PDB file of C-alpha atoms in Angstrom:
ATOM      1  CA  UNK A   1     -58.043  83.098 129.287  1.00 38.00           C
ATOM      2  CA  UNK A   2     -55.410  81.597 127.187  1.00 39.00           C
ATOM      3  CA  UNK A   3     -54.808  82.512 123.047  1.00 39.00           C
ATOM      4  CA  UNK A   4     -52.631  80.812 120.818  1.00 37.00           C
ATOM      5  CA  UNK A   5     -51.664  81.525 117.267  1.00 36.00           C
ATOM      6  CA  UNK A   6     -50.410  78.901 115.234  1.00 39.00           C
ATOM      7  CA  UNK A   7     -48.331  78.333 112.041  1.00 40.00           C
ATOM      8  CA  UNK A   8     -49.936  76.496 109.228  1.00 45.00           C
ATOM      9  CA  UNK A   9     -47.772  73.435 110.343  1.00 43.00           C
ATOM     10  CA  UNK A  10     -49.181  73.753 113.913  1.00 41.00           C
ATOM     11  CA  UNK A  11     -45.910  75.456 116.040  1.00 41.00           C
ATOM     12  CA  UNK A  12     -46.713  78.077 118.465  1.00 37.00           C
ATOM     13  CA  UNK A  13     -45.749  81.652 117.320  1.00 36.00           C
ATOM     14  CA  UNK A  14     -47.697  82.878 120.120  1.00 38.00           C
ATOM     15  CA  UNK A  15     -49.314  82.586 123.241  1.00 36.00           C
ATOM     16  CA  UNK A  16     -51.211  85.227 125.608  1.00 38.00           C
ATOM     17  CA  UNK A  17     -52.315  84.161 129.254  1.00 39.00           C
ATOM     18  CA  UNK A  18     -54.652  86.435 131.265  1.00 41.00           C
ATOM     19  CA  UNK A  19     -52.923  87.197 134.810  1.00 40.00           C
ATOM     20  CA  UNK A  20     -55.377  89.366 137.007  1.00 40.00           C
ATOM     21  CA  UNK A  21     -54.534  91.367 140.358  1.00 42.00           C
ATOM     22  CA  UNK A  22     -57.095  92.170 142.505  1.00 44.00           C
ATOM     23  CA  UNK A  23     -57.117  93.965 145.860  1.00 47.00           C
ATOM     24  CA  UNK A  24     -59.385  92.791 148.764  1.00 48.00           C
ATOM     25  CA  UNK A  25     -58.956  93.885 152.461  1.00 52.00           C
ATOM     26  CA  UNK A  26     -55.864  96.402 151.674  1.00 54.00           C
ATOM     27  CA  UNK A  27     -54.192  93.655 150.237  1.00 53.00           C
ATOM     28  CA  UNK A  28     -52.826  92.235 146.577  1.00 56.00           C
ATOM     29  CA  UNK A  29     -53.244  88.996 144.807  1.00 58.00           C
ATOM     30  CA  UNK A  30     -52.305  87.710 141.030  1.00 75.00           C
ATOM     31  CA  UNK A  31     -54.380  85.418 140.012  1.00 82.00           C
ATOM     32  CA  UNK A  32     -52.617  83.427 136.666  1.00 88.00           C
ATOM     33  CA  UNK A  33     -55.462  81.339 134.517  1.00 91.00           C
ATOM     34  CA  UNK A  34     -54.368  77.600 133.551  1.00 92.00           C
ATOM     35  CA  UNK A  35     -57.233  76.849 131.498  1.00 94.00           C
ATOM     36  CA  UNK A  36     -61.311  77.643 131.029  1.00 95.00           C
ATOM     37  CA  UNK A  37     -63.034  74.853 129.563  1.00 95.00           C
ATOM     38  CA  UNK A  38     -66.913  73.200 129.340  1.00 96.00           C
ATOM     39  CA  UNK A  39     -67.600  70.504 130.335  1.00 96.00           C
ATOM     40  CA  UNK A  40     -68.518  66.990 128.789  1.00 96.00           C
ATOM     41  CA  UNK A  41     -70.037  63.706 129.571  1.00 95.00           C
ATOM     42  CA  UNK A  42     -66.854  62.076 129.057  1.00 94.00           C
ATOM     43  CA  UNK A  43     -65.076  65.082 131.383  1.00 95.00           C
ATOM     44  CA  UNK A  44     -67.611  64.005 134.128  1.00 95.00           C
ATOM     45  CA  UNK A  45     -67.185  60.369 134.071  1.00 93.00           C
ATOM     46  CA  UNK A  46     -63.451  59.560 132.615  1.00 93.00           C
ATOM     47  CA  UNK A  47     -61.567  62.684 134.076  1.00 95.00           C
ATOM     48  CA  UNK A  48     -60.873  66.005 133.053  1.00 96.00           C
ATOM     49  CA  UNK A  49     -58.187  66.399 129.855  1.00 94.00           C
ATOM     50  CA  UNK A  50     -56.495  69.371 130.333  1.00 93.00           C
ATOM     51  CA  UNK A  51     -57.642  71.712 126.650  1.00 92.00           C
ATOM     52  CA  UNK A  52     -54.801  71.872 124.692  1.00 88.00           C
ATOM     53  CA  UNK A  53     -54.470  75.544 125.093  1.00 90.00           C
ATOM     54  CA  UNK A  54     -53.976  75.298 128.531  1.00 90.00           C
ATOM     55  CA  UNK A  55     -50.953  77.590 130.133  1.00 89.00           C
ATOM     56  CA  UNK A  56     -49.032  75.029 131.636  1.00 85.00           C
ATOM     57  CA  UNK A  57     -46.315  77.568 133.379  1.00 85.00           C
ATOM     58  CA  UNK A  58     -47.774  77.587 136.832  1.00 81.00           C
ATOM     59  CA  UNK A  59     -48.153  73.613 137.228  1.00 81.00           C
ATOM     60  CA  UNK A  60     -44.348  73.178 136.813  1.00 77.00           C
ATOM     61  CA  UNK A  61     -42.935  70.142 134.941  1.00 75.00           C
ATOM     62  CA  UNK A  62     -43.111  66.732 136.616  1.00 77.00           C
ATOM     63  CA  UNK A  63     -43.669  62.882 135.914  1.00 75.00           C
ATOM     64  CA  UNK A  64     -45.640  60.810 136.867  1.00 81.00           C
ATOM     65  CA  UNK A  65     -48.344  62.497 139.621  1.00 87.00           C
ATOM     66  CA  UNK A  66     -49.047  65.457 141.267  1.00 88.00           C
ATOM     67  CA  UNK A  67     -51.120  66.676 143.455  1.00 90.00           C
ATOM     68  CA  UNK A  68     -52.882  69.934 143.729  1.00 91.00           C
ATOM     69  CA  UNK A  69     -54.457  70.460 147.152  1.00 91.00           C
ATOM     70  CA  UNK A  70     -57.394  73.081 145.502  1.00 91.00           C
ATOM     71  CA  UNK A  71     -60.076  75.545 147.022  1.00 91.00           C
ATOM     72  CA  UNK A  72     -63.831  75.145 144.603  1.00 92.00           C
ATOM     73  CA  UNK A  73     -65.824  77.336 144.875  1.00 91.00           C
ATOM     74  CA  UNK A  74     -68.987  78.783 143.037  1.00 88.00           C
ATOM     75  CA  UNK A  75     -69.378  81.862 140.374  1.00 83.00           C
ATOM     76  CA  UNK A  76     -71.205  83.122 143.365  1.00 82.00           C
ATOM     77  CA  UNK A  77     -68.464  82.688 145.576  1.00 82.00           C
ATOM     78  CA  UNK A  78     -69.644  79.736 147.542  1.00 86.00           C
ATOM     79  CA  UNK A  79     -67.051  77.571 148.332  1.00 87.00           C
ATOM     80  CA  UNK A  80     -66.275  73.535 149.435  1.00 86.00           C
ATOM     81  CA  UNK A  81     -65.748  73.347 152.705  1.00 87.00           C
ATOM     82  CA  UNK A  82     -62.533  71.684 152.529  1.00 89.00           C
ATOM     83  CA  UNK A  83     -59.762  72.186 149.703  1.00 90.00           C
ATOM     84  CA  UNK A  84     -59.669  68.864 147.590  1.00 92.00           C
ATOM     85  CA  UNK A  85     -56.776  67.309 146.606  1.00 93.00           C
ATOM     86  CA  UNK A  86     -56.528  66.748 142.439  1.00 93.00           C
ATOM     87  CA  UNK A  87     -54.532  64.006 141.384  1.00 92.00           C
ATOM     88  CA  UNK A  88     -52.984  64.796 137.916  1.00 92.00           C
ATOM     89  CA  UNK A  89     -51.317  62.654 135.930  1.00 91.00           C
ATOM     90  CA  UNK A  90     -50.631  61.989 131.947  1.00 87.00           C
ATOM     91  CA  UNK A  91     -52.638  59.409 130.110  1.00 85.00           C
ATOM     92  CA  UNK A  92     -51.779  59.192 126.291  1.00 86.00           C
ATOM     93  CA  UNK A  93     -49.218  62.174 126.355  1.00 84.00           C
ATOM     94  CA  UNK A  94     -51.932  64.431 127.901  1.00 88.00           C
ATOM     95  CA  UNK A  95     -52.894  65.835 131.560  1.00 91.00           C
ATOM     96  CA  UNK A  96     -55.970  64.434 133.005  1.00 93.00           C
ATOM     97  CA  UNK A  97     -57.232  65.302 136.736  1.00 94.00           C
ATOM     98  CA  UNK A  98     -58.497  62.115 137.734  1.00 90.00           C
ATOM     99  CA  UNK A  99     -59.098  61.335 141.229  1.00 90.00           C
ATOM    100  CA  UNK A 100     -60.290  64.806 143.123  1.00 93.00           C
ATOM    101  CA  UNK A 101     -61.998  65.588 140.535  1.00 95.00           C
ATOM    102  CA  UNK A 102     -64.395  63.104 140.477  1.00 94.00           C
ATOM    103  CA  UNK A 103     -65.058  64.740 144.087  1.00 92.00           C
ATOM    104  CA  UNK A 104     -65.619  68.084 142.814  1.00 93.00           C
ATOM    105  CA  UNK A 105     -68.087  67.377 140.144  1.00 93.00           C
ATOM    106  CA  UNK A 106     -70.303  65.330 142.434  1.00 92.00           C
ATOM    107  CA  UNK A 107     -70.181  67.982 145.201  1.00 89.00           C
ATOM    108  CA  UNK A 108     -70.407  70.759 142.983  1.00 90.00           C
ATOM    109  CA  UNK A 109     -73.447  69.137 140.968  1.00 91.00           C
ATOM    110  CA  UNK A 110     -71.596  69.497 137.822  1.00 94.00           C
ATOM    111  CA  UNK A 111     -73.200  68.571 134.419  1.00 95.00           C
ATOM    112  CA  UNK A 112     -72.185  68.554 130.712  1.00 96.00           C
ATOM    113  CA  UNK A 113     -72.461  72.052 129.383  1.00 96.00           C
ATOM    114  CA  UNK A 114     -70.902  73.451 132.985  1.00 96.00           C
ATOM    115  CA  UNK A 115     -67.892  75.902 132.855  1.00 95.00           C
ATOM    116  CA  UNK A 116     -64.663  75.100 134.907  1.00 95.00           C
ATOM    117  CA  UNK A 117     -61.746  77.981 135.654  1.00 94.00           C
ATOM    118  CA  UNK A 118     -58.723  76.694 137.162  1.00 94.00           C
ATOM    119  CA  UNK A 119     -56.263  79.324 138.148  1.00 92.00           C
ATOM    120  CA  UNK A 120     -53.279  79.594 140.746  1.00 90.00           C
ATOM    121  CA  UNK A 121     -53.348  82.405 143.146  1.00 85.00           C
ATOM    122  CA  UNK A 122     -50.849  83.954 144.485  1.00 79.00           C
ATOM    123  CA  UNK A 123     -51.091  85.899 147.578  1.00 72.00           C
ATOM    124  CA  UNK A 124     -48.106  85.649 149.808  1.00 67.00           C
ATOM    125  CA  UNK A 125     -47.655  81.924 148.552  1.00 67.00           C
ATOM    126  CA  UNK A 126     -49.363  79.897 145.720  1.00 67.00           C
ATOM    127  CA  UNK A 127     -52.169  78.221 146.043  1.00 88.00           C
ATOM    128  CA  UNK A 128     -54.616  76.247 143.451  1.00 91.00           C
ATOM    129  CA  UNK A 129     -58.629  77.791 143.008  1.00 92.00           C
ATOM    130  CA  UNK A 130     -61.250  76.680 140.444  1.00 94.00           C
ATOM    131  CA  UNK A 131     -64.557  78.669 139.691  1.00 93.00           C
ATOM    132  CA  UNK A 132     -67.233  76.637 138.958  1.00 93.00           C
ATOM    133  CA  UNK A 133     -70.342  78.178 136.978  1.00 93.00           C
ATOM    134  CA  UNK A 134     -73.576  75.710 136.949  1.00 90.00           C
ATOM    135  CA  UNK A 135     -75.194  76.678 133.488  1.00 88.00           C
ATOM    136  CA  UNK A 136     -78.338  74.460 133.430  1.00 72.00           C
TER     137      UNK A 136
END
């Protein structure tokens, strides 16, 4: 999870970002969080807005679109069968998944109130993962 400390004037003095590793099957993975967030109506049906407090490192600077082929999977650990490809793009100065993620909440049954993690791992080479935890 990401924390940020602002001035009174709103600048960033600070800002922590939770990077995990984890070991599975003799080997090592980091796992760097770009945001946590829970989820909306308006999330569901307009696209996701990236929070504000999300760490923006690992999704590189770019214009216009990009895409983010992405593995879903459960709090349980259930996954998608297929990785999904998130379109993100700006809309009014902010980042918005849009199509993809439309996808995702339908196949993962997501509802208002629902909690979203989307991380990159890395684990000999990068690769996009969101936890999904049904709350209702």
């Amino acid at each position: 999870m990401n924390a940020l400390s602002l001035t009174e004037n709103g600048q960033i003095l600070e800002m922590v970002t939770t990077i995990s590793i984890r070991k599975t099957n003799n080997s090592h993975y980091i796992a760097m969080e770009i945001f946590t967030v829970k989820l909306t109506s308006i999330d569901l049906e307009r696209g996701l807005v990236l929070p504000r407090d999300s760490n923006l490192e690992p999704l590189q600077p770019f214009h216009g679109t990009k895409e983010l082929s992405t593995i879903v999977e459960s709090a349980a650990g259930t996954r998608l069968p297929d990785p999904v490809t998130i379109h993100c793009s700006t809309r009014s100065g902010k980042l918005v998944f849009t199509r993809g993620w439309h996808d995702i909440a339908r196949d993962a049954g997501l509802k208002s109130g629902d909690i979203v993690t989307f991380y990159q791992e890395e684990n000999g080479g990068a690769q996009y993962k969101m936890r999904v935890k049904n709350v209702g």
